[in-house]
């Protein structure tokens, strides 16, 4: 329904030309920011995107498809498509490895946004994706994400071998920090979220045992189509546990909210692992299961036939004599404490507010909710993310925990609001 608002915007030729002279700034190039940028560009609006990463797509572009013989609507393809559309649009420009530092209201209309950039050595505009730099890098510091250009990570030792082989001179290891100011009539904040770090609570054993990983870690493996760790020390992963709600629904170690995505990605990944390795035994520890997708009932019924669900939130993870994770939990059936050893434990870490939420709130005149997520101030935007008066809009998981599909819907709503706002200005 929200998407139809974009499709039904009917403007005169003169007003359309006036709109095309306007620029909208999008802060954050995850799935929400890219959806806003692509939607506005499709309407002829120029868009400037700012992102702290050296690539677009945010965290979700580093996730992997979880389909087996049928699509499970995990949303990863939506992110890949958004990156592809962003890449080919002539109306979208971007500044990566960049952070907004100040916002100034202009006398006539709109804003000037001060941006700090620490440029990546590889100029994404010039990169031809030939991969020569990656081949010669001795530190494996040249990285890429699906559908995008190469970039150099912090592991670079500045040996200069990549400079020699780049056929177009896209690499400069001496790029300096720079500050620029960009004008925009409207601003959309889509700064995303931060995954919960289980290392803050020693009871999970994360970081101390390589056989304990997070859902985020497993997503990275799925992105490379590996599905399970390939470290020689972690061979024979015949028994795997998923622990849900790590960092969610727990005010002691994380947030009181439900992260809304952990059940979905855990069940989908467990299903895919079972498909790839049918002899693997999988247990899932849960408090409640968050329903997702139109076909959840049939998916849930099938999953219960091949995966063991244990209704309990584990007390701790230690290490047994074979250096395997030992999960200690209270059985809900007889209220007795039990222990179970696994070859691999996956902590389904939840969604936390972005690290820079307080800074963004101060710059753009927003509020912070009690949990740390961004909320629209009365002088900036209404609580549904619509900046009717100020032209500042909020969208996506910086507002509250959202999955990919919900982020897309939120972004369509923000884009429609921007179009209405711009329409009132011409």
Short mmCIF file of N, CA and C in Angstrom, two decimals, residues 129-281:
data_model
loop_
_atom_site.label_atom_id
_atom_site.label_comp_id
_atom_site.label_asym_id
_atom_site.label_seq_id
_atom_site.Cartn_x
_atom_site.Cartn_y
_atom_site.Cartn_z
N UNK A 129 36.43 -3.64 -10.99
CA UNK A 129 36.14 -4.97 -10.43
C UNK A 129 36.94 -6.08 -11.10
N UNK A 130 38.13 -5.76 -11.58
CA UNK A 130 38.94 -6.77 -12.26
C UNK A 130 39.51 -7.79 -11.27
N UNK A 131 39.73 -7.38 -10.02
CA UNK A 131 40.22 -8.30 -9.00
C UNK A 131 41.72 -8.48 -8.95
N UNK A 132 42.45 -7.72 -9.77
CA UNK A 132 43.91 -7.86 -9.77
C UNK A 132 44.52 -7.53 -8.40
N UNK A 133 43.99 -6.51 -7.75
CA UNK A 133 44.52 -6.11 -6.44
C UNK A 133 44.33 -7.21 -5.41
N UNK A 134 43.22 -7.88 -5.48
CA UNK A 134 42.95 -8.95 -4.53
C UNK A 134 43.91 -10.13 -4.73
N UNK A 135 44.24 -10.39 -5.97
CA UNK A 135 45.12 -11.52 -6.27
C UNK A 135 46.52 -11.34 -5.69
N UNK A 136 47.01 -10.11 -5.67
CA UNK A 136 48.40 -9.89 -5.24
C UNK A 136 48.54 -9.50 -3.78
N UNK A 137 47.43 -9.23 -3.09
CA UNK A 137 47.52 -8.76 -1.70
C UNK A 137 48.01 -9.88 -0.78
N UNK A 138 49.15 -9.69 -0.11
CA UNK A 138 49.69 -10.75 0.77
C UNK A 138 48.95 -10.86 2.10
N UNK A 139 48.15 -9.85 2.45
CA UNK A 139 47.47 -9.82 3.74
C UNK A 139 45.97 -10.13 3.62
N UNK A 140 45.53 -10.45 2.41
CA UNK A 140 44.10 -10.68 2.18
C UNK A 140 43.28 -9.49 2.67
N UNK A 141 43.80 -8.30 2.44
CA UNK A 141 43.16 -7.07 2.91
C UNK A 141 42.17 -6.49 1.91
N UNK A 142 42.19 -6.98 0.68
CA UNK A 142 41.26 -6.48 -0.34
C UNK A 142 39.97 -7.30 -0.25
N UNK A 143 38.88 -6.62 0.03
CA UNK A 143 37.61 -7.30 0.28
C UNK A 143 36.57 -6.85 -0.75
N UNK A 144 35.46 -7.57 -0.76
CA UNK A 144 34.33 -7.17 -1.60
C UNK A 144 33.06 -7.72 -0.97
N UNK A 145 31.95 -7.12 -1.33
CA UNK A 145 30.64 -7.63 -0.93
C UNK A 145 29.89 -7.96 -2.22
N UNK A 146 28.87 -8.82 -2.14
CA UNK A 146 28.19 -9.25 -3.37
C UNK A 146 27.68 -8.07 -4.20
N UNK A 147 28.05 -8.05 -5.48
CA UNK A 147 27.53 -7.06 -6.40
C UNK A 147 28.17 -5.69 -6.33
N UNK A 148 29.31 -5.57 -5.61
CA UNK A 148 29.91 -4.25 -5.45
C UNK A 148 31.39 -4.28 -5.76
N UNK A 149 32.01 -3.10 -5.67
CA UNK A 149 33.42 -2.93 -5.99
C UNK A 149 34.31 -3.46 -4.85
N UNK A 150 35.60 -3.45 -5.09
CA UNK A 150 36.56 -3.86 -4.06
C UNK A 150 36.87 -2.69 -3.12
N UNK A 151 37.26 -3.03 -1.91
CA UNK A 151 37.73 -2.03 -0.95
C UNK A 151 38.84 -2.65 -0.12
N UNK A 152 39.63 -1.81 0.52
CA UNK A 152 40.76 -2.28 1.32
C UNK A 152 40.42 -2.17 2.80
N UNK A 153 40.61 -3.26 3.52
CA UNK A 153 40.27 -3.31 4.95
C UNK A 153 41.44 -2.83 5.80
N UNK A 154 41.23 -2.86 7.12
CA UNK A 154 42.24 -2.36 8.05
C UNK A 154 43.46 -3.28 8.14
N UNK A 155 43.41 -4.44 7.51
CA UNK A 155 44.54 -5.37 7.56
C UNK A 155 45.65 -5.01 6.58
N UNK A 156 45.46 -3.98 5.78
CA UNK A 156 46.45 -3.56 4.79
C UNK A 156 47.76 -3.15 5.47
N UNK A 157 48.89 -3.63 4.93
CA UNK A 157 50.20 -3.22 5.47
C UNK A 157 50.90 -2.23 4.56
N UNK A 158 50.16 -1.70 3.57
CA UNK A 158 50.65 -0.65 2.67
C UNK A 158 51.90 -1.10 1.90
N UNK A 159 51.91 -2.35 1.48
CA UNK A 159 53.07 -2.85 0.74
C UNK A 159 53.13 -2.26 -0.67
N UNK A 160 51.98 -1.84 -1.22
CA UNK A 160 51.95 -1.19 -2.51
C UNK A 160 51.83 -2.10 -3.71
N UNK A 161 51.72 -3.40 -3.51
CA UNK A 161 51.62 -4.32 -4.64
C UNK A 161 50.35 -4.08 -5.46
N UNK A 162 49.29 -3.67 -4.80
CA UNK A 162 48.04 -3.41 -5.50
C UNK A 162 48.17 -2.21 -6.44
N UNK A 163 48.98 -1.24 -6.05
CA UNK A 163 49.19 -0.05 -6.89
C UNK A 163 49.77 -0.43 -8.25
N UNK A 164 50.65 -1.41 -8.25
CA UNK A 164 51.35 -1.80 -9.47
C UNK A 164 50.42 -2.48 -10.46
N UNK A 165 49.49 -3.29 -9.95
CA UNK A 165 48.67 -4.11 -10.86
C UNK A 165 47.35 -3.46 -11.26
N UNK A 166 46.91 -2.42 -10.54
CA UNK A 166 45.62 -1.80 -10.89
C UNK A 166 45.70 -1.18 -12.28
N UNK A 167 44.88 -1.61 -13.24
CA UNK A 167 45.00 -1.14 -14.62
C UNK A 167 44.46 0.27 -14.85
N UNK A 168 43.69 0.81 -13.88
CA UNK A 168 43.08 2.13 -14.10
C UNK A 168 43.54 3.15 -13.06
N UNK A 169 44.48 2.80 -12.22
CA UNK A 169 44.98 3.74 -11.21
C UNK A 169 43.94 4.13 -10.18
N UNK A 170 43.09 3.18 -9.79
CA UNK A 170 42.01 3.48 -8.85
C UNK A 170 42.45 3.45 -7.40
N UNK A 171 43.72 3.10 -7.14
CA UNK A 171 44.18 2.92 -5.76
C UNK A 171 45.19 4.00 -5.39
N UNK A 172 44.96 4.59 -4.23
CA UNK A 172 45.87 5.60 -3.69
C UNK A 172 45.97 5.38 -2.19
N UNK A 173 47.12 4.91 -1.74
CA UNK A 173 47.30 4.62 -0.32
C UNK A 173 47.54 5.86 0.53
N UNK A 174 47.60 7.03 -0.11
CA UNK A 174 47.89 8.27 0.61
C UNK A 174 46.67 9.19 0.73
N UNK A 175 45.49 8.67 0.50
CA UNK A 175 44.30 9.52 0.61
C UNK A 175 44.15 10.03 2.03
N UNK A 176 43.80 11.32 2.14
CA UNK A 176 43.72 11.98 3.44
C UNK A 176 42.26 12.20 3.86
N UNK A 177 42.08 12.34 5.15
CA UNK A 177 40.78 12.72 5.70
C UNK A 177 40.33 14.04 5.07
N UNK A 178 39.05 14.14 4.74
CA UNK A 178 38.55 15.36 4.12
C UNK A 178 37.18 15.74 4.69
N UNK A 179 36.87 17.02 4.57
CA UNK A 179 35.60 17.55 5.06
C UNK A 179 34.91 18.28 3.91
N UNK A 180 33.64 17.97 3.72
CA UNK A 180 32.86 18.60 2.66
C UNK A 180 31.49 18.98 3.19
N UNK A 181 30.85 19.92 2.49
CA UNK A 181 29.50 20.33 2.84
C UNK A 181 28.58 20.09 1.64
N UNK A 182 27.45 19.43 1.89
CA UNK A 182 26.52 19.09 0.82
C UNK A 182 25.16 19.71 1.11
N UNK A 183 24.53 20.33 0.11
CA UNK A 183 23.19 20.89 0.30
C UNK A 183 22.12 19.83 0.06
N UNK A 184 21.02 19.93 0.79
CA UNK A 184 19.89 19.02 0.60
C UNK A 184 18.62 19.69 1.06
N UNK A 185 17.55 19.47 0.32
CA UNK A 185 16.27 20.03 0.72
C UNK A 185 15.62 19.18 1.81
N UNK A 186 15.92 17.88 1.79
CA UNK A 186 15.35 16.96 2.77
C UNK A 186 16.41 15.93 3.16
N UNK A 187 16.28 15.38 4.36
CA UNK A 187 17.25 14.40 4.87
C UNK A 187 16.50 13.18 5.38
N UNK A 188 16.99 12.00 5.03
CA UNK A 188 16.42 10.75 5.54
C UNK A 188 17.49 10.03 6.36
N UNK A 189 17.18 9.73 7.61
CA UNK A 189 18.11 9.03 8.49
C UNK A 189 17.76 7.54 8.47
N UNK A 190 18.70 6.73 8.03
CA UNK A 190 18.49 5.27 7.97
C UNK A 190 19.78 4.59 8.42
N UNK A 191 20.19 4.89 9.64
CA UNK A 191 21.52 4.52 10.12
C UNK A 191 21.63 3.08 10.62
N UNK A 192 20.52 2.34 10.62
CA UNK A 192 20.60 0.92 10.93
C UNK A 192 20.78 0.59 12.40
N UNK A 193 21.38 -0.57 12.65
CA UNK A 193 21.48 -1.10 14.01
C UNK A 193 22.86 -1.68 14.26
N UNK A 194 23.07 -2.12 15.49
CA UNK A 194 24.30 -2.81 15.87
C UNK A 194 23.92 -4.18 16.43
N UNK A 195 24.57 -5.27 15.98
CA UNK A 195 24.27 -6.58 16.56
C UNK A 195 24.76 -6.66 18.00
N UNK A 196 24.02 -7.35 18.83
CA UNK A 196 24.44 -7.54 20.22
C UNK A 196 25.73 -8.36 20.26
N UNK A 197 26.66 -7.96 21.11
CA UNK A 197 27.94 -8.65 21.27
C UNK A 197 27.89 -9.53 22.53
N UNK A 198 27.79 -10.85 22.38
CA UNK A 198 27.68 -11.73 23.56
C UNK A 198 28.93 -11.74 24.43
N UNK A 199 30.04 -11.19 23.93
CA UNK A 199 31.27 -11.17 24.72
C UNK A 199 31.12 -10.35 26.00
N UNK A 200 30.10 -9.50 26.08
CA UNK A 200 29.91 -8.68 27.28
C UNK A 200 29.47 -9.53 28.47
N UNK A 201 29.00 -10.75 28.20
CA UNK A 201 28.58 -11.64 29.28
C UNK A 201 29.38 -12.94 29.18
N UNK A 202 30.24 -13.18 30.15
CA UNK A 202 31.15 -14.33 30.10
C UNK A 202 30.42 -15.66 30.10
N UNK A 203 29.16 -15.67 30.51
CA UNK A 203 28.45 -16.95 30.61
C UNK A 203 28.27 -17.63 29.25
N UNK A 204 28.34 -16.84 28.16
CA UNK A 204 28.14 -17.42 26.83
C UNK A 204 29.41 -18.03 26.26
N UNK A 205 30.56 -17.70 26.80
CA UNK A 205 31.81 -18.27 26.30
C UNK A 205 32.21 -17.78 24.93
N UNK A 206 31.57 -16.71 24.48
CA UNK A 206 31.89 -16.21 23.13
C UNK A 206 33.24 -15.50 23.15
N UNK A 207 34.11 -15.87 22.24
CA UNK A 207 35.45 -15.32 22.20
C UNK A 207 36.46 -16.19 22.91
N UNK A 208 35.98 -17.03 23.83
CA UNK A 208 36.88 -17.93 24.56
C UNK A 208 36.93 -19.31 23.93
N UNK A 209 35.89 -19.67 23.20
CA UNK A 209 35.81 -20.99 22.57
C UNK A 209 35.43 -20.82 21.10
N UNK A 210 36.28 -21.26 20.16
CA UNK A 210 35.95 -21.09 18.73
C UNK A 210 34.73 -21.86 18.29
N UNK A 211 34.25 -22.76 19.14
CA UNK A 211 33.05 -23.53 18.81
C UNK A 211 31.77 -22.80 19.22
N UNK A 212 31.91 -21.62 19.77
CA UNK A 212 30.75 -20.77 20.08
C UNK A 212 30.81 -19.56 19.16
N UNK A 213 29.82 -19.44 18.27
CA UNK A 213 29.77 -18.33 17.32
C UNK A 213 28.42 -17.64 17.44
N UNK A 214 28.27 -16.51 16.78
CA UNK A 214 26.99 -15.79 16.78
C UNK A 214 26.23 -16.04 15.48
N UNK A 215 24.97 -15.66 15.50
CA UNK A 215 24.19 -15.71 14.27
C UNK A 215 24.79 -14.82 13.20
N UNK A 216 25.36 -13.68 13.62
CA UNK A 216 26.01 -12.78 12.66
C UNK A 216 27.21 -13.46 12.01
N UNK A 217 27.99 -14.21 12.81
CA UNK A 217 29.12 -14.96 12.26
C UNK A 217 28.65 -15.99 11.24
N UNK A 218 27.57 -16.68 11.57
CA UNK A 218 27.06 -17.71 10.68
C UNK A 218 26.50 -17.10 9.40
N UNK A 219 25.89 -15.91 9.52
CA UNK A 219 25.41 -15.21 8.32
C UNK A 219 26.57 -14.94 7.36
N UNK A 220 27.72 -14.56 7.89
CA UNK A 220 28.89 -14.30 7.04
C UNK A 220 29.31 -15.56 6.30
N UNK A 221 29.22 -16.71 6.96
CA UNK A 221 29.53 -17.97 6.30
C UNK A 221 28.51 -18.28 5.22
N UNK A 222 27.24 -18.05 5.51
CA UNK A 222 26.19 -18.27 4.51
C UNK A 222 26.41 -17.39 3.29
N UNK A 223 26.88 -16.16 3.53
CA UNK A 223 27.13 -15.24 2.42
C UNK A 223 28.17 -15.83 1.47
N UNK A 224 29.12 -16.57 2.01
CA UNK A 224 30.15 -17.21 1.19
C UNK A 224 29.76 -18.63 0.81
N UNK A 225 28.50 -19.00 1.10
CA UNK A 225 27.95 -20.32 0.77
C UNK A 225 28.76 -21.45 1.39
N UNK A 226 29.18 -21.23 2.64
CA UNK A 226 29.93 -22.27 3.35
C UNK A 226 29.07 -22.97 4.41
N UNK A 227 28.09 -22.28 4.97
CA UNK A 227 27.08 -22.82 5.87
C UNK A 227 27.60 -23.26 7.24
N UNK A 228 28.82 -23.77 7.32
CA UNK A 228 29.42 -24.12 8.60
C UNK A 228 30.89 -23.73 8.59
N UNK A 229 31.49 -23.47 9.76
CA UNK A 229 32.91 -23.12 9.80
C UNK A 229 33.78 -24.19 9.14
N UNK A 230 34.79 -23.75 8.39
CA UNK A 230 35.67 -24.68 7.68
C UNK A 230 37.03 -24.82 8.36
N UNK A 231 37.18 -24.21 9.53
CA UNK A 231 38.44 -24.32 10.27
C UNK A 231 38.73 -25.80 10.55
N UNK A 232 39.95 -26.26 10.25
CA UNK A 232 40.29 -27.67 10.48
C UNK A 232 40.07 -28.11 11.93
N UNK A 233 40.20 -27.17 12.87
CA UNK A 233 40.00 -27.51 14.27
C UNK A 233 38.53 -27.75 14.60
N UNK A 234 37.65 -27.33 13.71
CA UNK A 234 36.22 -27.46 13.96
C UNK A 234 35.58 -28.49 13.04
N UNK A 235 36.25 -29.60 12.82
CA UNK A 235 35.72 -30.62 11.93
C UNK A 235 34.70 -31.49 12.67
N UNK A 236 33.96 -32.27 11.89
CA UNK A 236 32.98 -33.20 12.45
C UNK A 236 31.95 -32.49 13.32
N UNK A 237 31.29 -31.50 12.74
CA UNK A 237 30.25 -30.77 13.48
C UNK A 237 28.94 -31.55 13.34
N UNK A 238 28.79 -32.56 14.15
CA UNK A 238 27.65 -33.46 14.05
C UNK A 238 26.49 -33.06 14.96
N UNK A 239 26.77 -32.20 15.94
CA UNK A 239 25.72 -31.81 16.88
C UNK A 239 25.81 -30.31 17.11
N UNK A 240 24.75 -29.60 16.76
CA UNK A 240 24.76 -28.13 16.78
C UNK A 240 23.58 -27.63 17.61
N UNK A 241 23.82 -26.57 18.37
CA UNK A 241 22.76 -25.91 19.13
C UNK A 241 22.61 -24.46 18.69
N UNK A 242 21.38 -24.02 18.57
CA UNK A 242 21.05 -22.60 18.41
C UNK A 242 20.42 -22.13 19.71
N UNK A 243 20.88 -21.01 20.23
CA UNK A 243 20.28 -20.43 21.43
C UNK A 243 19.66 -19.09 21.05
N UNK A 244 18.34 -19.00 21.17
CA UNK A 244 17.62 -17.79 20.77
C UNK A 244 17.63 -16.75 21.88
N UNK A 245 17.30 -15.53 21.50
CA UNK A 245 17.13 -14.41 22.44
C UNK A 245 18.41 -14.06 23.21
N UNK A 246 19.56 -14.15 22.56
CA UNK A 246 20.81 -13.74 23.21
C UNK A 246 20.96 -12.23 23.04
N UNK A 247 20.84 -11.51 24.14
CA UNK A 247 20.88 -10.05 24.10
C UNK A 247 19.53 -9.41 23.90
N UNK A 248 18.47 -10.21 23.83
CA UNK A 248 17.11 -9.70 23.69
C UNK A 248 16.26 -10.21 24.86
N UNK A 249 15.25 -9.45 25.21
CA UNK A 249 14.31 -9.82 26.27
C UNK A 249 15.04 -10.11 27.58
N UNK A 250 16.11 -9.36 27.82
CA UNK A 250 16.91 -9.57 29.02
C UNK A 250 17.59 -8.26 29.38
N UNK A 251 17.07 -7.55 30.37
CA UNK A 251 17.61 -6.23 30.69
C UNK A 251 18.95 -6.32 31.41
N UNK A 252 19.31 -7.51 31.90
CA UNK A 252 20.59 -7.65 32.61
C UNK A 252 21.75 -7.58 31.63
N UNK A 253 21.65 -8.31 30.50
CA UNK A 253 22.78 -8.36 29.58
C UNK A 253 22.57 -7.58 28.29
N UNK A 254 21.33 -7.27 27.97
CA UNK A 254 21.08 -6.60 26.70
C UNK A 254 19.87 -5.70 26.76
N UNK A 255 18.87 -5.98 25.92
CA UNK A 255 17.70 -5.13 25.81
C UNK A 255 16.45 -5.91 26.22
N UNK A 256 15.44 -5.18 26.69
CA UNK A 256 14.20 -5.83 27.09
C UNK A 256 13.33 -6.18 25.88
N UNK A 257 13.62 -5.56 24.72
CA UNK A 257 12.76 -5.78 23.57
C UNK A 257 13.04 -7.10 22.87
N UNK A 258 12.07 -7.58 22.11
CA UNK A 258 12.27 -8.69 21.19
C UNK A 258 12.90 -8.12 19.93
N UNK A 259 13.96 -8.76 19.43
CA UNK A 259 14.67 -8.23 18.27
C UNK A 259 13.97 -8.55 16.94
N UNK A 260 12.95 -9.40 16.96
CA UNK A 260 12.06 -9.62 15.81
C UNK A 260 12.71 -10.34 14.63
N UNK A 261 13.99 -10.60 14.68
CA UNK A 261 14.65 -11.25 13.55
C UNK A 261 15.34 -12.56 13.93
N UNK A 262 15.63 -12.77 15.21
CA UNK A 262 16.46 -13.91 15.63
C UNK A 262 15.79 -15.25 15.34
N UNK A 263 14.51 -15.37 15.64
CA UNK A 263 13.79 -16.61 15.35
C UNK A 263 13.83 -16.91 13.86
N UNK A 264 13.56 -15.89 13.07
CA UNK A 264 13.48 -16.09 11.62
C UNK A 264 14.81 -16.54 11.04
N UNK A 265 15.89 -15.82 11.36
CA UNK A 265 17.15 -16.21 10.73
C UNK A 265 17.68 -17.52 11.31
N UNK A 266 17.43 -17.79 12.59
CA UNK A 266 17.92 -19.03 13.20
C UNK A 266 17.22 -20.25 12.60
N UNK A 267 15.91 -20.18 12.49
CA UNK A 267 15.16 -21.31 11.95
C UNK A 267 15.49 -21.54 10.48
N UNK A 268 15.63 -20.46 9.74
CA UNK A 268 15.99 -20.61 8.32
C UNK A 268 17.38 -21.20 8.15
N UNK A 269 18.34 -20.74 8.96
CA UNK A 269 19.70 -21.26 8.85
C UNK A 269 19.78 -22.70 9.33
N UNK A 270 19.08 -23.02 10.40
CA UNK A 270 19.05 -24.40 10.88
C UNK A 270 18.47 -25.32 9.81
N UNK A 271 17.42 -24.87 9.16
CA UNK A 271 16.80 -25.65 8.10
C UNK A 271 17.77 -25.88 6.94
N UNK A 272 18.51 -24.82 6.56
CA UNK A 272 19.47 -24.94 5.45
C UNK A 272 20.63 -25.88 5.83
N UNK A 273 21.11 -25.78 7.06
CA UNK A 273 22.19 -26.67 7.51
C UNK A 273 21.72 -28.12 7.48
N UNK A 274 20.49 -28.34 7.94
CA UNK A 274 19.95 -29.70 7.94
C UNK A 274 19.82 -30.23 6.51
N UNK A 275 19.51 -29.34 5.59
CA UNK A 275 19.41 -29.73 4.18
C UNK A 275 20.78 -30.09 3.61
N UNK A 276 21.80 -29.31 3.97
CA UNK A 276 23.15 -29.55 3.46
C UNK A 276 23.82 -30.74 4.16
N UNK A 277 23.52 -30.90 5.46
CA UNK A 277 24.16 -31.96 6.26
C UNK A 277 23.06 -32.72 7.00
N UNK A 278 22.35 -33.61 6.31
CA UNK A 278 21.18 -34.27 6.91
C UNK A 278 21.47 -35.10 8.15
N UNK A 279 22.72 -35.54 8.33
CA UNK A 279 23.05 -36.35 9.50
C UNK A 279 23.35 -35.51 10.74
N UNK A 280 23.40 -34.20 10.57
CA UNK A 280 23.69 -33.31 11.70
C UNK A 280 22.48 -33.22 12.63
N UNK A 281 22.73 -33.35 13.91
CA UNK A 281 21.67 -33.20 14.92
C UNK A 281 21.63 -31.75 15.37
#
